[in-house]
mmCIF file of C-alpha atoms in Angstrom:
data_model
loop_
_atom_site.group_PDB
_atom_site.id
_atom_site.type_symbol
_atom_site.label_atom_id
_atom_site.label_comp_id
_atom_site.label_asym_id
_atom_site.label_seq_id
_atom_site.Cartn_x
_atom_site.Cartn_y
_atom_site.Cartn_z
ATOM 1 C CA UNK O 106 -23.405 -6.069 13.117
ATOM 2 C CA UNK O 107 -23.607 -5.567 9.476
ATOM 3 C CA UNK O 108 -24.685 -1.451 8.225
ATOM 4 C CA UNK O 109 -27.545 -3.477 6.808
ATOM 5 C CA UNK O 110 -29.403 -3.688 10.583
ATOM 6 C CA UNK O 111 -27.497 -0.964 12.329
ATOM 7 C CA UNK O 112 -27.973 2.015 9.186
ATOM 8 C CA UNK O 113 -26.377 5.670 9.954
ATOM 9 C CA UNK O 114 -26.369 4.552 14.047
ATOM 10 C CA UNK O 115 -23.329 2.331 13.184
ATOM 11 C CA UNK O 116 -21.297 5.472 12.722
ATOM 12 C CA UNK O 117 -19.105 7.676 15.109
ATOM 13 C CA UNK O 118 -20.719 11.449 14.808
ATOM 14 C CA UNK O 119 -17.742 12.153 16.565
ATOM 15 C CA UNK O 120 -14.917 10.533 14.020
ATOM 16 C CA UNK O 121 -14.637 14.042 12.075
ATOM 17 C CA UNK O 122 -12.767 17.278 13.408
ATOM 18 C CA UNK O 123 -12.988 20.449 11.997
ATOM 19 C CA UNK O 124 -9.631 21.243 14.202
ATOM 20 C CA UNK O 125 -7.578 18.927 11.711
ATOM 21 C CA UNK O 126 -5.392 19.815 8.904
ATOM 22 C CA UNK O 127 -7.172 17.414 6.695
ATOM 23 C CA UNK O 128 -10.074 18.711 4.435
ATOM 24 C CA UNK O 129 -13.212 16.874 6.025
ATOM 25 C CA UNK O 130 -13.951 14.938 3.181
ATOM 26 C CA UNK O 131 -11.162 12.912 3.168
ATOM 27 C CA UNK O 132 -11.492 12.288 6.750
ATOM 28 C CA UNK O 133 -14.804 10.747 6.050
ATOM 29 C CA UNK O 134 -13.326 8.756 3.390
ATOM 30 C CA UNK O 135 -10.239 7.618 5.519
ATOM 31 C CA UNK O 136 -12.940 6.581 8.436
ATOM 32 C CA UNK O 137 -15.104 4.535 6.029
ATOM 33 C CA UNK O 138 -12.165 2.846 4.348
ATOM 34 C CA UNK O 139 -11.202 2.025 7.998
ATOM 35 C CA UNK O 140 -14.831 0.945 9.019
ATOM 36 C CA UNK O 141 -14.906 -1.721 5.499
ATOM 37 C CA UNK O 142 -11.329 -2.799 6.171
ATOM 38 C CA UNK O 143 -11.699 -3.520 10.115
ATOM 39 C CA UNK O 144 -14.771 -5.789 8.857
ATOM 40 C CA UNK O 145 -17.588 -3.363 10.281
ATOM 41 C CA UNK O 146 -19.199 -2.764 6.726
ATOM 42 C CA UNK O 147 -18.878 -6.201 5.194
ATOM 43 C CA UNK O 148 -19.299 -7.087 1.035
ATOM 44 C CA UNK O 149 -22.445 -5.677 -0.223
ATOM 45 C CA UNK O 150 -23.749 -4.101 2.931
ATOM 46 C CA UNK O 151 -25.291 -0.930 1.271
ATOM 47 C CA UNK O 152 -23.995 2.595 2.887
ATOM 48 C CA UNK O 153 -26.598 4.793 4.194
ATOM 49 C CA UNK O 154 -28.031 8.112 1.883
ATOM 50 C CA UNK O 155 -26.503 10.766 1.532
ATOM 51 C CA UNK O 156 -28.639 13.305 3.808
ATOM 52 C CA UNK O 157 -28.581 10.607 6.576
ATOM 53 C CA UNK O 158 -24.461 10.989 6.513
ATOM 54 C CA UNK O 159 -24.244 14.435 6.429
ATOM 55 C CA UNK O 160 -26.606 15.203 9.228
ATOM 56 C CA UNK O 161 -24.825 12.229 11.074
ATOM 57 C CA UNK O 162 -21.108 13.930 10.422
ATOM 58 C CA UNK O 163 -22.483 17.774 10.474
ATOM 59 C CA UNK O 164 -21.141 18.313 7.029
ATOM 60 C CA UNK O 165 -22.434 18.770 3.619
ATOM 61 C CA UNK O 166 -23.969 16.234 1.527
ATOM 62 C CA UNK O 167 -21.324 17.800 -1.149
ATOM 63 C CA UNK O 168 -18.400 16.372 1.522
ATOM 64 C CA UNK O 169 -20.271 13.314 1.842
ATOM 65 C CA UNK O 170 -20.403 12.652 -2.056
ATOM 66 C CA UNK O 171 -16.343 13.534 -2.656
ATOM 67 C CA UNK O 172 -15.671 11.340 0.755
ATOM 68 C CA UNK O 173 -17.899 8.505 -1.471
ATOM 69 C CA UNK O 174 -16.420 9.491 -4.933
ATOM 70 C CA UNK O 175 -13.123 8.436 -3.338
ATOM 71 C CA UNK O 176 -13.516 5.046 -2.143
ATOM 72 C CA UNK O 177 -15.173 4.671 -5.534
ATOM 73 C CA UNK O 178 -12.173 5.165 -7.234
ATOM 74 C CA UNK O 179 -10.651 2.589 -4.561
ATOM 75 C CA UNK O 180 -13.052 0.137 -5.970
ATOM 76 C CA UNK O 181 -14.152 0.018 -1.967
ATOM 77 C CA UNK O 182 -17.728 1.011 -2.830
ATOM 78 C CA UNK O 183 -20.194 0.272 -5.740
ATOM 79 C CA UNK O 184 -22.884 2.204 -7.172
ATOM 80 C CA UNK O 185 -25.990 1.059 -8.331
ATOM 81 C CA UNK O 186 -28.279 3.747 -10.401
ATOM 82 C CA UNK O 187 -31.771 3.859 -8.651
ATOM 83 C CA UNK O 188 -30.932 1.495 -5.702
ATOM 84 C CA UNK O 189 -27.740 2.486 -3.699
ATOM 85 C CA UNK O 190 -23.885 2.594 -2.941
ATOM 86 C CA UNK O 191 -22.605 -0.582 -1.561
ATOM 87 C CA UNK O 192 -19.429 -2.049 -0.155
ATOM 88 C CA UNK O 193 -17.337 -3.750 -2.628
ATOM 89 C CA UNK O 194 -14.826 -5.743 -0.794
ATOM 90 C CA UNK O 195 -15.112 -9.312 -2.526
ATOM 91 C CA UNK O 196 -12.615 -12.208 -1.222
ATOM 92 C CA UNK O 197 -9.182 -9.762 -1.605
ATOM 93 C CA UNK O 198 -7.866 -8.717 1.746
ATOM 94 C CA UNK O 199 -6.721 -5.201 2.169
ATOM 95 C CA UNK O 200 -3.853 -4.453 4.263
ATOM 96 C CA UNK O 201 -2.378 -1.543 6.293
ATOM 97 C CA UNK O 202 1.405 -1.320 5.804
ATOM 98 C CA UNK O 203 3.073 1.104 8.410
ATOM 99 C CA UNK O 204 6.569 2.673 6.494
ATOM 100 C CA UNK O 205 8.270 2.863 9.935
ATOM 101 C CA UNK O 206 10.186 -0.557 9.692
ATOM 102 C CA UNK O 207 11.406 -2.259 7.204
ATOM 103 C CA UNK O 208 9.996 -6.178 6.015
ATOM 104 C CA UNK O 209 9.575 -8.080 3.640
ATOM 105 C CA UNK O 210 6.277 -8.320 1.610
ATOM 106 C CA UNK O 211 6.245 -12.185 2.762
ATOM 107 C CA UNK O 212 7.258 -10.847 6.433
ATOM 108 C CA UNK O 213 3.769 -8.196 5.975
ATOM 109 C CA UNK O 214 1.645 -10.798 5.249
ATOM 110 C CA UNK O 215 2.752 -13.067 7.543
ATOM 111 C CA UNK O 216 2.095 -10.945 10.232
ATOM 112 C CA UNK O 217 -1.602 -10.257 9.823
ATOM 113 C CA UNK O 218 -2.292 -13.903 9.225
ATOM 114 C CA UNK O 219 -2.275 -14.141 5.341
ATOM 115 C CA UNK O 220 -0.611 -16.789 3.171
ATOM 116 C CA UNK O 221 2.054 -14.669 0.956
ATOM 117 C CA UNK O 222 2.671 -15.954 -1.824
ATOM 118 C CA UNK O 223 4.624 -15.216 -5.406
ATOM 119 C CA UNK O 224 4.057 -15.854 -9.083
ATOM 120 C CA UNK O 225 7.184 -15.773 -11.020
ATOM 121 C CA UNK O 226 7.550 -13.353 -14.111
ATOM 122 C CA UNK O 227 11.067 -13.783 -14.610
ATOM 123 C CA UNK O 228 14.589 -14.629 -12.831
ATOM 124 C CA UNK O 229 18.107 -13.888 -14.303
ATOM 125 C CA UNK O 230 21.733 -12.309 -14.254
ATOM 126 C CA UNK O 231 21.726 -9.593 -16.635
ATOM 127 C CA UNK O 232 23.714 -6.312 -16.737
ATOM 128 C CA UNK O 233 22.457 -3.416 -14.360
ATOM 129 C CA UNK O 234 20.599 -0.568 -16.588
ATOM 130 C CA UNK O 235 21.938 2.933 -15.534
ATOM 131 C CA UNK O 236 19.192 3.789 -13.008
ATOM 132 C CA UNK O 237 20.058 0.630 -11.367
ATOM 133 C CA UNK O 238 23.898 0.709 -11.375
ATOM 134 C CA UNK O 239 23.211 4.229 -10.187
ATOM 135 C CA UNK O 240 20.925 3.355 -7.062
ATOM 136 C CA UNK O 241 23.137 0.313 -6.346
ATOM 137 C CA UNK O 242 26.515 2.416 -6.932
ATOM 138 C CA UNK O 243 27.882 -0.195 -9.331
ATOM 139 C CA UNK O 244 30.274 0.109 -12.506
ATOM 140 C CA UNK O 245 28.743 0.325 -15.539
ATOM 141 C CA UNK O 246 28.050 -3.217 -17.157
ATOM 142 C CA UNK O 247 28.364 -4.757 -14.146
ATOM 143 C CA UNK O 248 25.850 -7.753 -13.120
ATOM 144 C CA UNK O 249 22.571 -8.365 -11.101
ATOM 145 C CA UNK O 250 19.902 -11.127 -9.976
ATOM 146 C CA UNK O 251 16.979 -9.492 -11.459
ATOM 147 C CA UNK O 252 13.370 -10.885 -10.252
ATOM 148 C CA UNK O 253 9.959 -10.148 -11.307
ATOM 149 C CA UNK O 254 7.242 -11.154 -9.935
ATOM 150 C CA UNK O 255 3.607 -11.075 -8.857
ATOM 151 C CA UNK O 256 2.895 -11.007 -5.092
ATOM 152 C CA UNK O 257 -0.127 -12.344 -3.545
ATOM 153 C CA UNK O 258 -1.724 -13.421 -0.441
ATOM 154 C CA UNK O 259 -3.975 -15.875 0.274
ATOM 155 C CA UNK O 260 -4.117 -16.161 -3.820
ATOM 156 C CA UNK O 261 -5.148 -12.860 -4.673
ATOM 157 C CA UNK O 262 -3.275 -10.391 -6.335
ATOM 158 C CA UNK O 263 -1.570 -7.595 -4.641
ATOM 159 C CA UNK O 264 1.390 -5.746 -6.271
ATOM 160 C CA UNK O 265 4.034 -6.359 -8.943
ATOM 161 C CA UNK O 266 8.132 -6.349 -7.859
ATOM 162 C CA UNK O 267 11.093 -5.998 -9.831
ATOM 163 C CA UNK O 268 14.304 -6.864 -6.948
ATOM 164 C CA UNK O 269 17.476 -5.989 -8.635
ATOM 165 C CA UNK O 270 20.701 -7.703 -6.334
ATOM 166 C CA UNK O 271 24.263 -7.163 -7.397
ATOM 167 C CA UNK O 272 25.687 -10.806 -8.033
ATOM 168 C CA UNK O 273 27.950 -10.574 -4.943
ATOM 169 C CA UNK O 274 25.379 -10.660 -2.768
ATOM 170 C CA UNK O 275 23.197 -12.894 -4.983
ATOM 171 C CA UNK O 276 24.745 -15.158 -7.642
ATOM 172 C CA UNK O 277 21.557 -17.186 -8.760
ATOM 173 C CA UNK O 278 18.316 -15.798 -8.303
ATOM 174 C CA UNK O 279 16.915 -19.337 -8.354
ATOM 175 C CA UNK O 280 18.040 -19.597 -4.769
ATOM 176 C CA UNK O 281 15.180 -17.096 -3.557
ATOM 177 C CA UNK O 282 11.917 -19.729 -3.343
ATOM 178 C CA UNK O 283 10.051 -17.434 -0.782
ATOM 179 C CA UNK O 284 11.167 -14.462 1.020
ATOM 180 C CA UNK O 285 14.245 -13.142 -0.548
ATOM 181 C CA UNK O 286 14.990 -11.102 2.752
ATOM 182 C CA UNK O 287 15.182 -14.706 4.680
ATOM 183 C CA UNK O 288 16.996 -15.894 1.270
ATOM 184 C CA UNK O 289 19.625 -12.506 1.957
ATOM 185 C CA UNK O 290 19.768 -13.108 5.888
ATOM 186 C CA UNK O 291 21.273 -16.905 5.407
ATOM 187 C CA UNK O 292 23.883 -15.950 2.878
ATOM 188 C CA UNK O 293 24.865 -13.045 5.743
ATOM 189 C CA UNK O 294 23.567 -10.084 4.067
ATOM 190 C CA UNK O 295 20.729 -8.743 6.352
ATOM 191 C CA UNK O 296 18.871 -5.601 5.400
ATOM 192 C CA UNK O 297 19.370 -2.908 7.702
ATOM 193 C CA UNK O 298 18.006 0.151 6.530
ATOM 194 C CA UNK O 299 15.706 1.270 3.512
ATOM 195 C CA UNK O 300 14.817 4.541 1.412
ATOM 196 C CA UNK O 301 12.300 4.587 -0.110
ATOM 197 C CA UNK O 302 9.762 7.074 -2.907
ATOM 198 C CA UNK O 303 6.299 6.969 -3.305
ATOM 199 C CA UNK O 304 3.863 8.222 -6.023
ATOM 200 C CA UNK O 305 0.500 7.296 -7.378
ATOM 201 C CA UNK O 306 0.171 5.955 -10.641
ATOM 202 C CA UNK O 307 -2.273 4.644 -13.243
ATOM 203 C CA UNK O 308 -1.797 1.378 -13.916
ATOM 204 C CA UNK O 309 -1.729 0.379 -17.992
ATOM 205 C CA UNK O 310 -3.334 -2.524 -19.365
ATOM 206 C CA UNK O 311 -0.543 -4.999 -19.109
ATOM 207 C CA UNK O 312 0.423 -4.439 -15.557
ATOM 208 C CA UNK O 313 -3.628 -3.964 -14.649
ATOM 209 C CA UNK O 314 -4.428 -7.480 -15.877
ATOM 210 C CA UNK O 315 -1.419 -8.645 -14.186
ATOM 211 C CA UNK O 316 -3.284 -7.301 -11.050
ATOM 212 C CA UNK O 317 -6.835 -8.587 -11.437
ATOM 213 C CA UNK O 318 -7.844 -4.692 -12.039
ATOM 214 C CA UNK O 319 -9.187 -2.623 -14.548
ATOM 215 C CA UNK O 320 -7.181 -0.898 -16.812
ATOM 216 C CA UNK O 321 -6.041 2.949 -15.725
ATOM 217 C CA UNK O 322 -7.204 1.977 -11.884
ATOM 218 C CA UNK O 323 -4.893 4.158 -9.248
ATOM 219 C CA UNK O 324 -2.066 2.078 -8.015
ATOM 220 C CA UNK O 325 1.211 3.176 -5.676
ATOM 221 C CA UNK O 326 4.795 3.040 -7.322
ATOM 222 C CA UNK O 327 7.057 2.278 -4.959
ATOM 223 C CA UNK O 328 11.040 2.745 -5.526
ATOM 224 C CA UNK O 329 12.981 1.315 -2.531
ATOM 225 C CA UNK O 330 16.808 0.761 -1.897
ATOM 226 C CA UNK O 331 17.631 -1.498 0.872
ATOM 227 C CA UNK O 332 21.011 -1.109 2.572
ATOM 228 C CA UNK O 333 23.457 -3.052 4.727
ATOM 229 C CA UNK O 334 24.352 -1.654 7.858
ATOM 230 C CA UNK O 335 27.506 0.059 6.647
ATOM 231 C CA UNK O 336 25.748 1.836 4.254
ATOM 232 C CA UNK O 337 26.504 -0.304 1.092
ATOM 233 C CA UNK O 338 23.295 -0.976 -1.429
ATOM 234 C CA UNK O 339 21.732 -4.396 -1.005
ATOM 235 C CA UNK O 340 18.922 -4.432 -3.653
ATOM 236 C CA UNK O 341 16.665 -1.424 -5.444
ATOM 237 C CA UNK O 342 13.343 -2.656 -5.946
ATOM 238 C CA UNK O 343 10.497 -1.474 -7.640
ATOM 239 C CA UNK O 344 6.814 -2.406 -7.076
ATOM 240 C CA UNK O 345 3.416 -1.599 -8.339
ATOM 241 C CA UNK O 346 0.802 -1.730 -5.429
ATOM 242 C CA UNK O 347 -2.832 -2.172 -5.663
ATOM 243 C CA UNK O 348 -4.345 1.399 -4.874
ATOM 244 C CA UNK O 349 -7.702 -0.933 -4.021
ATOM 245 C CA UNK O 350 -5.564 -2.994 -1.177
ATOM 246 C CA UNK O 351 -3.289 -1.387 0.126
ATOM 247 C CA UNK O 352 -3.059 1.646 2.409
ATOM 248 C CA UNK O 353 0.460 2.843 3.623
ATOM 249 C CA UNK O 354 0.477 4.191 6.948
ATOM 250 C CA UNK O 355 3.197 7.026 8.290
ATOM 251 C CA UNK O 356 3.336 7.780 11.775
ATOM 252 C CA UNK O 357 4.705 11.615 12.361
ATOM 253 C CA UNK O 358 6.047 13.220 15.538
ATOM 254 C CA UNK O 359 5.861 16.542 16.139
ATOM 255 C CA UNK O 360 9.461 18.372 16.164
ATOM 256 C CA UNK O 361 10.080 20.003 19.669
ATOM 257 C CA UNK O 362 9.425 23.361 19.933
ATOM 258 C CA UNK O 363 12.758 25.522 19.487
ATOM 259 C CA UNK O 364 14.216 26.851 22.420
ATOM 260 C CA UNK O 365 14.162 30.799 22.887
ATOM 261 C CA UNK O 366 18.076 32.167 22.626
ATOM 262 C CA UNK O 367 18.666 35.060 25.378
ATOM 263 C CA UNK O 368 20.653 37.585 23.665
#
């Protein structure tokens, strides 16, 4: 049931809570973005008005247009003057990446039933820079598989990567012809653990029409260092997501209350 036939009624008055930390404008714009990514608003299905939404949510029609002004900026909605706000979802998929475990991009995609897929940039052995012989405790000068590459699944573009493996674990980057995890598991180095630093980012021109995007659209840079069980660095990788198709997920639990000392 497309919004097209179903209009304002398609939408949970219920899905926003004035008892949540979150300003309510961004928790109408995280429950659209859920309602186009699950499928329930598909390409070009135009979004009801303004007024319609705000007496449907009980907000104002000023929460309704930042909750819209963000998914803009997502690319996730399109505005025409005189006619509308639509969904703009096209052919790319958009996936939901929970930061709780640690995969590969390959193992991501695999698992909701997309084709990953890589475009290589560049593969060699060249010296570690000093943020990466840092990150990967290494001497300076010493050596590393660097690999750079698009990702994609099911042929679109997704993110940009930049692995960086010290040559003991990785001699020849030419060995890694899909996932580099599976490529690290064989050899008998299996990733155990991962740090990892998120920030959002605009992306400049080169890297944007890398990506399929316009130039300046937001994007997450993503620093991660992948360890072996005892501790010792495995790879540091950096990666330039799509802000348009990707949505990290963190699930929090709530500390247990401290326990009253008698004195």
């Amino acid at each position: 049931m497309s919004i097209h036939q179903s209009g304002v009624e398609a939408l949970d008055r219920d899905a926003l809570s004035n008892d949540l930390p979150l300003p309510l404008y961004l928790q109408l714009a995280r429950y659209l973005r859920g309602q186009i990514v699950s499928g329930r608003f598909g390409h070009r299905d135009a979004l009801p008005g303004e007024r319609e939404m705000a007496e449907r949510f009980s907000v104002s029609r000023v929460t309704v247009r930042k909750a819209i002004k963000e998914l803009l900026d997502e690319g996730l909605l399109q505005q025409r003057q005189g006619v509308g706000t639509f969904v703009n979802r096209g052919t790319s998929p958009y996936v939901e990446q929970r930061l709780s475990t640690l995969t590969s991009f390959s193992e991501d995609m695999s698992s909701r039933g997309l084709a990953a897929g890589s475009v290589w940039l560049n593969r060699t052995v060249t010296a570690a820079n000093p943020e990466e012989a840092l990150a990967l405790g290494l001497s300076p000068g010493a050596t590393v598989s660097r690999m750079q590459r698009l990702r994609t699944a099911n042929g679109n573009a997704m993110a940009l990567e930049t692995a960086v493996i010290p040559t003991r674990f990785l001699a020849d980057p030419l060995e890694v012809q899909g996932s580099l995890y599976d490529t690290l598991r064989r050899k008998g180095f299996t990733p155990y653990r991962a740090l990892q630093r998120l920030s959002a980012i605009q992306l400049p021109a080169e890297q944007a029409e890398q990506l399929g995007v316009p130039e300046g659209s937001a994007a997450l840079y993503i620093e991660r260092r992948t360890l072996l069980e005892d501790g010792t660095p495995l790879e540091f990788v950096r990666s330039q997501y799509r802000g348009d198709a990707y949505d990290f997920i963190v699930e929090l639990n709530l500390a247990a209350p401290a326990r009253e000392v008698n004195r």
